[in-house]
């Protein structure tokens, strides 16, 4: 709705008044969930000493799902598919953190659940 408003789309339910009120309470317009999840990965590395986050990570399920999504997006990216949200910058950041792209090839299924 906000983006449509900025483009001048009259069907947007966003108004200048709503924007002012949201700005007044400190609303974050450009929320970057990927960066927040990457920060969680960095904290995981500090705590566990590796970046082998499993899809079913019980202590932080959202991080496990995010890591699984990064692996799938990376595979799509490698196939030169423009539908992937993976970027070269993200790959570099994940590599820098020691992210393991092929977890299942490194560990058996049981070990993956217990990391």
mmCIF file with all atom_site columns, C-alpha atoms in Angstrom:
data_model
loop_
_atom_site.group_PDB
_atom_site.id
_atom_site.type_symbol
_atom_site.label_atom_id
_atom_site.label_alt_id
_atom_site.label_comp_id
_atom_site.label_asym_id
_atom_site.label_entity_id
_atom_site.label_seq_id
_atom_site.pdbx_PDB_ins_code
_atom_site.Cartn_x
_atom_site.Cartn_y
_atom_site.Cartn_z
_atom_site.occupancy
_atom_site.B_iso_or_equiv
_atom_site.pdbx_formal_charge
_atom_site.auth_seq_id
_atom_site.auth_comp_id
_atom_site.auth_asym_id
_atom_site.auth_atom_id
_atom_site.pdbx_PDB_model_num
ATOM 1   C CA . UNK A 1 1   ? 0.000  0.000   0.000   1.00 0.00 ? 1   UNK A CA 1
ATOM 2   C CA . UNK A 1 2   ? 2.819  2.430   0.906   1.00 0.00 ? 2   UNK A CA 1
ATOM 3   C CA . UNK A 1 3   ? 4.732  1.673   -2.293  1.00 0.00 ? 3   UNK A CA 1
ATOM 4   C CA . UNK A 1 4   ? 1.576  2.098   -4.366  1.00 0.00 ? 4   UNK A CA 1
ATOM 5   C CA . UNK A 1 5   ? 0.955  5.425   -2.598  1.00 0.00 ? 5   UNK A CA 1
ATOM 6   C CA . UNK A 1 6   ? 4.464  6.599   -3.456  1.00 0.00 ? 6   UNK A CA 1
ATOM 7   C CA . UNK A 1 7   ? 3.869  5.682   -7.093  1.00 0.00 ? 7   UNK A CA 1
ATOM 8   C CA . UNK A 1 8   ? 0.693  7.787   -7.109  1.00 0.00 ? 8   UNK A CA 1
ATOM 9   C CA . UNK A 1 9   ? -1.681 4.830   -7.283  1.00 0.00 ? 9   UNK A CA 1
ATOM 10  C CA . UNK A 1 10  ? -5.090 6.141   -6.217  1.00 0.00 ? 10  UNK A CA 1
ATOM 11  C CA . UNK A 1 11  ? -6.249 2.633   -5.212  1.00 0.00 ? 11  UNK A CA 1
ATOM 12  C CA . UNK A 1 12  ? -3.789 2.654   -2.287  1.00 0.00 ? 12  UNK A CA 1
ATOM 13  C CA . UNK A 1 13  ? -5.362 2.811   1.160   1.00 0.00 ? 13  UNK A CA 1
ATOM 14  C CA . UNK A 1 14  ? -2.278 4.667   2.440   1.00 0.00 ? 14  UNK A CA 1
ATOM 15  C CA . UNK A 1 15  ? -2.685 8.371   3.132   1.00 0.00 ? 15  UNK A CA 1
ATOM 16  C CA . UNK A 1 16  ? -0.301 11.204  3.912   1.00 0.00 ? 16  UNK A CA 1
ATOM 17  C CA . UNK A 1 17  ? -1.811 11.379  7.405   1.00 0.00 ? 17  UNK A CA 1
ATOM 18  C CA . UNK A 1 18  ? -1.137 7.689   8.038   1.00 0.00 ? 18  UNK A CA 1
ATOM 19  C CA . UNK A 1 19  ? 2.454  8.104   6.860   1.00 0.00 ? 19  UNK A CA 1
ATOM 20  C CA . UNK A 1 20  ? 2.963  11.041  9.233   1.00 0.00 ? 20  UNK A CA 1
ATOM 21  C CA . UNK A 1 21  ? 1.509  9.093   12.164  1.00 0.00 ? 21  UNK A CA 1
ATOM 22  C CA . UNK A 1 22  ? 3.628  6.036   11.391  1.00 0.00 ? 22  UNK A CA 1
ATOM 23  C CA . UNK A 1 23  ? 6.759  8.171   11.074  1.00 0.00 ? 23  UNK A CA 1
ATOM 24  C CA . UNK A 1 24  ? 5.926  9.816   14.401  1.00 0.00 ? 24  UNK A CA 1
ATOM 25  C CA . UNK A 1 25  ? 6.018  6.454   16.211  1.00 0.00 ? 25  UNK A CA 1
ATOM 26  C CA . UNK A 1 26  ? 9.291  5.455   14.506  1.00 0.00 ? 26  UNK A CA 1
ATOM 27  C CA . UNK A 1 27  ? 7.864  3.011   11.969  1.00 0.00 ? 27  UNK A CA 1
ATOM 28  C CA . UNK A 1 28  ? 10.633 1.336   9.947   1.00 0.00 ? 28  UNK A CA 1
ATOM 29  C CA . UNK A 1 29  ? 9.689  1.533   6.267   1.00 0.00 ? 29  UNK A CA 1
ATOM 30  C CA . UNK A 1 30  ? 12.590 -0.470  4.898   1.00 0.00 ? 30  UNK A CA 1
ATOM 31  C CA . UNK A 1 31  ? 12.559 -3.495  7.125   1.00 0.00 ? 31  UNK A CA 1
ATOM 32  C CA . UNK A 1 32  ? 15.261 -5.946  6.116   1.00 0.00 ? 32  UNK A CA 1
ATOM 33  C CA . UNK A 1 33  ? 14.448 -9.350  7.503   1.00 0.00 ? 33  UNK A CA 1
ATOM 34  C CA . UNK A 1 34  ? 17.404 -10.926 5.695   1.00 0.00 ? 34  UNK A CA 1
ATOM 35  C CA . UNK A 1 35  ? 19.914 -8.778  7.607   1.00 0.00 ? 35  UNK A CA 1
ATOM 36  C CA . UNK A 1 36  ? 18.233 -9.559  10.927  1.00 0.00 ? 36  UNK A CA 1
ATOM 37  C CA . UNK A 1 37  ? 18.408 -13.281 10.178  1.00 0.00 ? 37  UNK A CA 1
ATOM 38  C CA . UNK A 1 38  ? 22.043 -12.937 9.147   1.00 0.00 ? 38  UNK A CA 1
ATOM 39  C CA . UNK A 1 39  ? 22.720 -11.320 12.543  1.00 0.00 ? 39  UNK A CA 1
ATOM 40  C CA . UNK A 1 40  ? 21.046 -14.322 14.176  1.00 0.00 ? 40  UNK A CA 1
ATOM 41  C CA . UNK A 1 41  ? 23.371 -16.558 12.160  1.00 0.00 ? 41  UNK A CA 1
ATOM 42  C CA . UNK A 1 42  ? 26.388 -14.580 13.398  1.00 0.00 ? 42  UNK A CA 1
ATOM 43  C CA . UNK A 1 43  ? 25.163 -15.044 16.983  1.00 0.00 ? 43  UNK A CA 1
ATOM 44  C CA . UNK A 1 44  ? 24.710 -18.769 16.317  1.00 0.00 ? 44  UNK A CA 1
ATOM 45  C CA . UNK A 1 45  ? 28.327 -18.978 15.098  1.00 0.00 ? 45  UNK A CA 1
ATOM 46  C CA . UNK A 1 46  ? 29.546 -17.209 18.252  1.00 0.00 ? 46  UNK A CA 1
ATOM 47  C CA . UNK A 1 47  ? 27.600 -19.611 20.447  1.00 0.00 ? 47  UNK A CA 1
ATOM 48  C CA . UNK A 1 48  ? 28.207 -22.921 18.645  1.00 0.00 ? 48  UNK A CA 1
ATOM 49  C CA . UNK A 1 49  ? 31.470 -22.282 16.769  1.00 0.00 ? 49  UNK A CA 1
ATOM 50  C CA . UNK A 1 50  ? 30.079 -23.212 13.347  1.00 0.00 ? 50  UNK A CA 1
ATOM 51  C CA . UNK A 1 51  ? 27.450 -22.085 10.841  1.00 0.00 ? 51  UNK A CA 1
ATOM 52  C CA . UNK A 1 52  ? 25.866 -25.495 10.288  1.00 0.00 ? 52  UNK A CA 1
ATOM 53  C CA . UNK A 1 53  ? 22.307 -24.446 11.079  1.00 0.00 ? 53  UNK A CA 1
ATOM 54  C CA . UNK A 1 54  ? 19.840 -27.231 10.495  1.00 0.00 ? 54  UNK A CA 1
ATOM 55  C CA . UNK A 1 55  ? 16.393 -26.782 9.031   1.00 0.00 ? 55  UNK A CA 1
ATOM 56  C CA . UNK A 1 56  ? 14.890 -28.166 12.249  1.00 0.00 ? 56  UNK A CA 1
ATOM 57  C CA . UNK A 1 57  ? 16.897 -26.094 14.750  1.00 0.00 ? 57  UNK A CA 1
ATOM 58  C CA . UNK A 1 58  ? 14.745 -26.400 17.904  1.00 0.00 ? 58  UNK A CA 1
ATOM 59  C CA . UNK A 1 59  ? 16.219 -23.463 19.840  1.00 0.00 ? 59  UNK A CA 1
ATOM 60  C CA . UNK A 1 60  ? 15.415 -21.005 17.033  1.00 0.00 ? 60  UNK A CA 1
ATOM 61  C CA . UNK A 1 61  ? 13.093 -22.550 14.407  1.00 0.00 ? 61  UNK A CA 1
ATOM 62  C CA . UNK A 1 62  ? 12.957 -19.352 12.353  1.00 0.00 ? 62  UNK A CA 1
ATOM 63  C CA . UNK A 1 63  ? 16.755 -19.411 11.924  1.00 0.00 ? 63  UNK A CA 1
ATOM 64  C CA . UNK A 1 64  ? 16.627 -23.023 10.760  1.00 0.00 ? 64  UNK A CA 1
ATOM 65  C CA . UNK A 1 65  ? 13.936 -22.218 8.224   1.00 0.00 ? 65  UNK A CA 1
ATOM 66  C CA . UNK A 1 66  ? 15.898 -19.164 7.059   1.00 0.00 ? 66  UNK A CA 1
ATOM 67  C CA . UNK A 1 67  ? 19.068 -21.248 6.605   1.00 0.00 ? 67  UNK A CA 1
ATOM 68  C CA . UNK A 1 68  ? 17.128 -23.831 4.603   1.00 0.00 ? 68  UNK A CA 1
ATOM 69  C CA . UNK A 1 69  ? 15.712 -21.041 2.420   1.00 0.00 ? 69  UNK A CA 1
ATOM 70  C CA . UNK A 1 70  ? 19.237 -19.688 1.802   1.00 0.00 ? 70  UNK A CA 1
ATOM 71  C CA . UNK A 1 71  ? 20.344 -23.130 0.623   1.00 0.00 ? 71  UNK A CA 1
ATOM 72  C CA . UNK A 1 72  ? 17.377 -23.429 -1.744  1.00 0.00 ? 72  UNK A CA 1
ATOM 73  C CA . UNK A 1 73  ? 17.848 -19.874 -3.053  1.00 0.00 ? 73  UNK A CA 1
ATOM 74  C CA . UNK A 1 74  ? 21.537 -20.578 -3.614  1.00 0.00 ? 74  UNK A CA 1
ATOM 75  C CA . UNK A 1 75  ? 20.749 -23.665 -5.700  1.00 0.00 ? 75  UNK A CA 1
ATOM 76  C CA . UNK A 1 76  ? 18.279 -21.624 -7.748  1.00 0.00 ? 76  UNK A CA 1
ATOM 77  C CA . UNK A 1 77  ? 20.882 -18.868 -8.134  1.00 0.00 ? 77  UNK A CA 1
ATOM 78  C CA . UNK A 1 78  ? 23.443 -21.373 -9.417  1.00 0.00 ? 78  UNK A CA 1
ATOM 79  C CA . UNK A 1 79  ? 20.983 -22.463 -12.095 1.00 0.00 ? 79  UNK A CA 1
ATOM 80  C CA . UNK A 1 80  ? 21.006 -18.818 -13.272 1.00 0.00 ? 80  UNK A CA 1
ATOM 81  C CA . UNK A 1 81  ? 17.380 -18.442 -12.339 1.00 0.00 ? 81  UNK A CA 1
ATOM 82  C CA . UNK A 1 82  ? 16.289 -14.832 -11.946 1.00 0.00 ? 82  UNK A CA 1
ATOM 83  C CA . UNK A 1 83  ? 13.547 -15.873 -9.506  1.00 0.00 ? 83  UNK A CA 1
ATOM 84  C CA . UNK A 1 84  ? 16.149 -16.399 -6.761  1.00 0.00 ? 84  UNK A CA 1
ATOM 85  C CA . UNK A 1 85  ? 16.498 -13.731 -4.103  1.00 0.00 ? 85  UNK A CA 1
ATOM 86  C CA . UNK A 1 86  ? 20.119 -14.820 -3.589  1.00 0.00 ? 86  UNK A CA 1
ATOM 87  C CA . UNK A 1 87  ? 22.764 -12.261 -4.530  1.00 0.00 ? 87  UNK A CA 1
ATOM 88  C CA . UNK A 1 88  ? 26.529 -12.299 -4.852  1.00 0.00 ? 88  UNK A CA 1
ATOM 89  C CA . UNK A 1 89  ? 26.771 -10.039 -1.786  1.00 0.00 ? 89  UNK A CA 1
ATOM 90  C CA . UNK A 1 90  ? 24.669 -12.426 0.285   1.00 0.00 ? 90  UNK A CA 1
ATOM 91  C CA . UNK A 1 91  ? 26.758 -15.398 -0.851  1.00 0.00 ? 91  UNK A CA 1
ATOM 92  C CA . UNK A 1 92  ? 29.928 -13.572 0.188   1.00 0.00 ? 92  UNK A CA 1
ATOM 93  C CA . UNK A 1 93  ? 28.469 -12.732 3.610   1.00 0.00 ? 93  UNK A CA 1
ATOM 94  C CA . UNK A 1 94  ? 27.289 -16.275 4.190   1.00 0.00 ? 94  UNK A CA 1
ATOM 95  C CA . UNK A 1 95  ? 30.636 -17.700 3.095   1.00 0.00 ? 95  UNK A CA 1
ATOM 96  C CA . UNK A 1 96  ? 32.406 -15.275 5.429   1.00 0.00 ? 96  UNK A CA 1
ATOM 97  C CA . UNK A 1 97  ? 30.311 -16.644 8.307   1.00 0.00 ? 97  UNK A CA 1
ATOM 98  C CA . UNK A 1 98  ? 31.292 -20.195 7.305   1.00 0.00 ? 98  UNK A CA 1
ATOM 99  C CA . UNK A 1 99  ? 27.765 -21.075 6.193   1.00 0.00 ? 99  UNK A CA 1
ATOM 100 C CA . UNK A 1 100 ? 27.500 -24.684 5.071   1.00 0.00 ? 100 UNK A CA 1
ATOM 101 C CA . UNK A 1 101 ? 25.598 -24.874 1.812   1.00 0.00 ? 101 UNK A CA 1
ATOM 102 C CA . UNK A 1 102 ? 25.378 -28.666 1.676   1.00 0.00 ? 102 UNK A CA 1
ATOM 103 C CA . UNK A 1 103 ? 24.658 -29.694 5.253   1.00 0.00 ? 103 UNK A CA 1
ATOM 104 C CA . UNK A 1 104 ? 23.089 -33.051 4.408   1.00 0.00 ? 104 UNK A CA 1
ATOM 105 C CA . UNK A 1 105 ? 26.137 -34.130 2.444   1.00 0.00 ? 105 UNK A CA 1
ATOM 106 C CA . UNK A 1 106 ? 28.410 -33.336 5.397   1.00 0.00 ? 106 UNK A CA 1
ATOM 107 C CA . UNK A 1 107 ? 26.385 -34.938 8.177   1.00 0.00 ? 107 UNK A CA 1
ATOM 108 C CA . UNK A 1 108 ? 23.907 -37.756 8.403   1.00 0.00 ? 108 UNK A CA 1
ATOM 109 C CA . UNK A 1 109 ? 20.234 -37.003 9.083   1.00 0.00 ? 109 UNK A CA 1
ATOM 110 C CA . UNK A 1 110 ? 20.438 -37.860 12.789  1.00 0.00 ? 110 UNK A CA 1
ATOM 111 C CA . UNK A 1 111 ? 23.455 -35.641 13.316  1.00 0.00 ? 111 UNK A CA 1
ATOM 112 C CA . UNK A 1 112 ? 21.665 -32.767 11.566  1.00 0.00 ? 112 UNK A CA 1
ATOM 113 C CA . UNK A 1 113 ? 18.875 -32.824 14.141  1.00 0.00 ? 113 UNK A CA 1
ATOM 114 C CA . UNK A 1 114 ? 21.314 -32.663 17.054  1.00 0.00 ? 114 UNK A CA 1
ATOM 115 C CA . UNK A 1 115 ? 23.553 -29.753 16.063  1.00 0.00 ? 115 UNK A CA 1
#
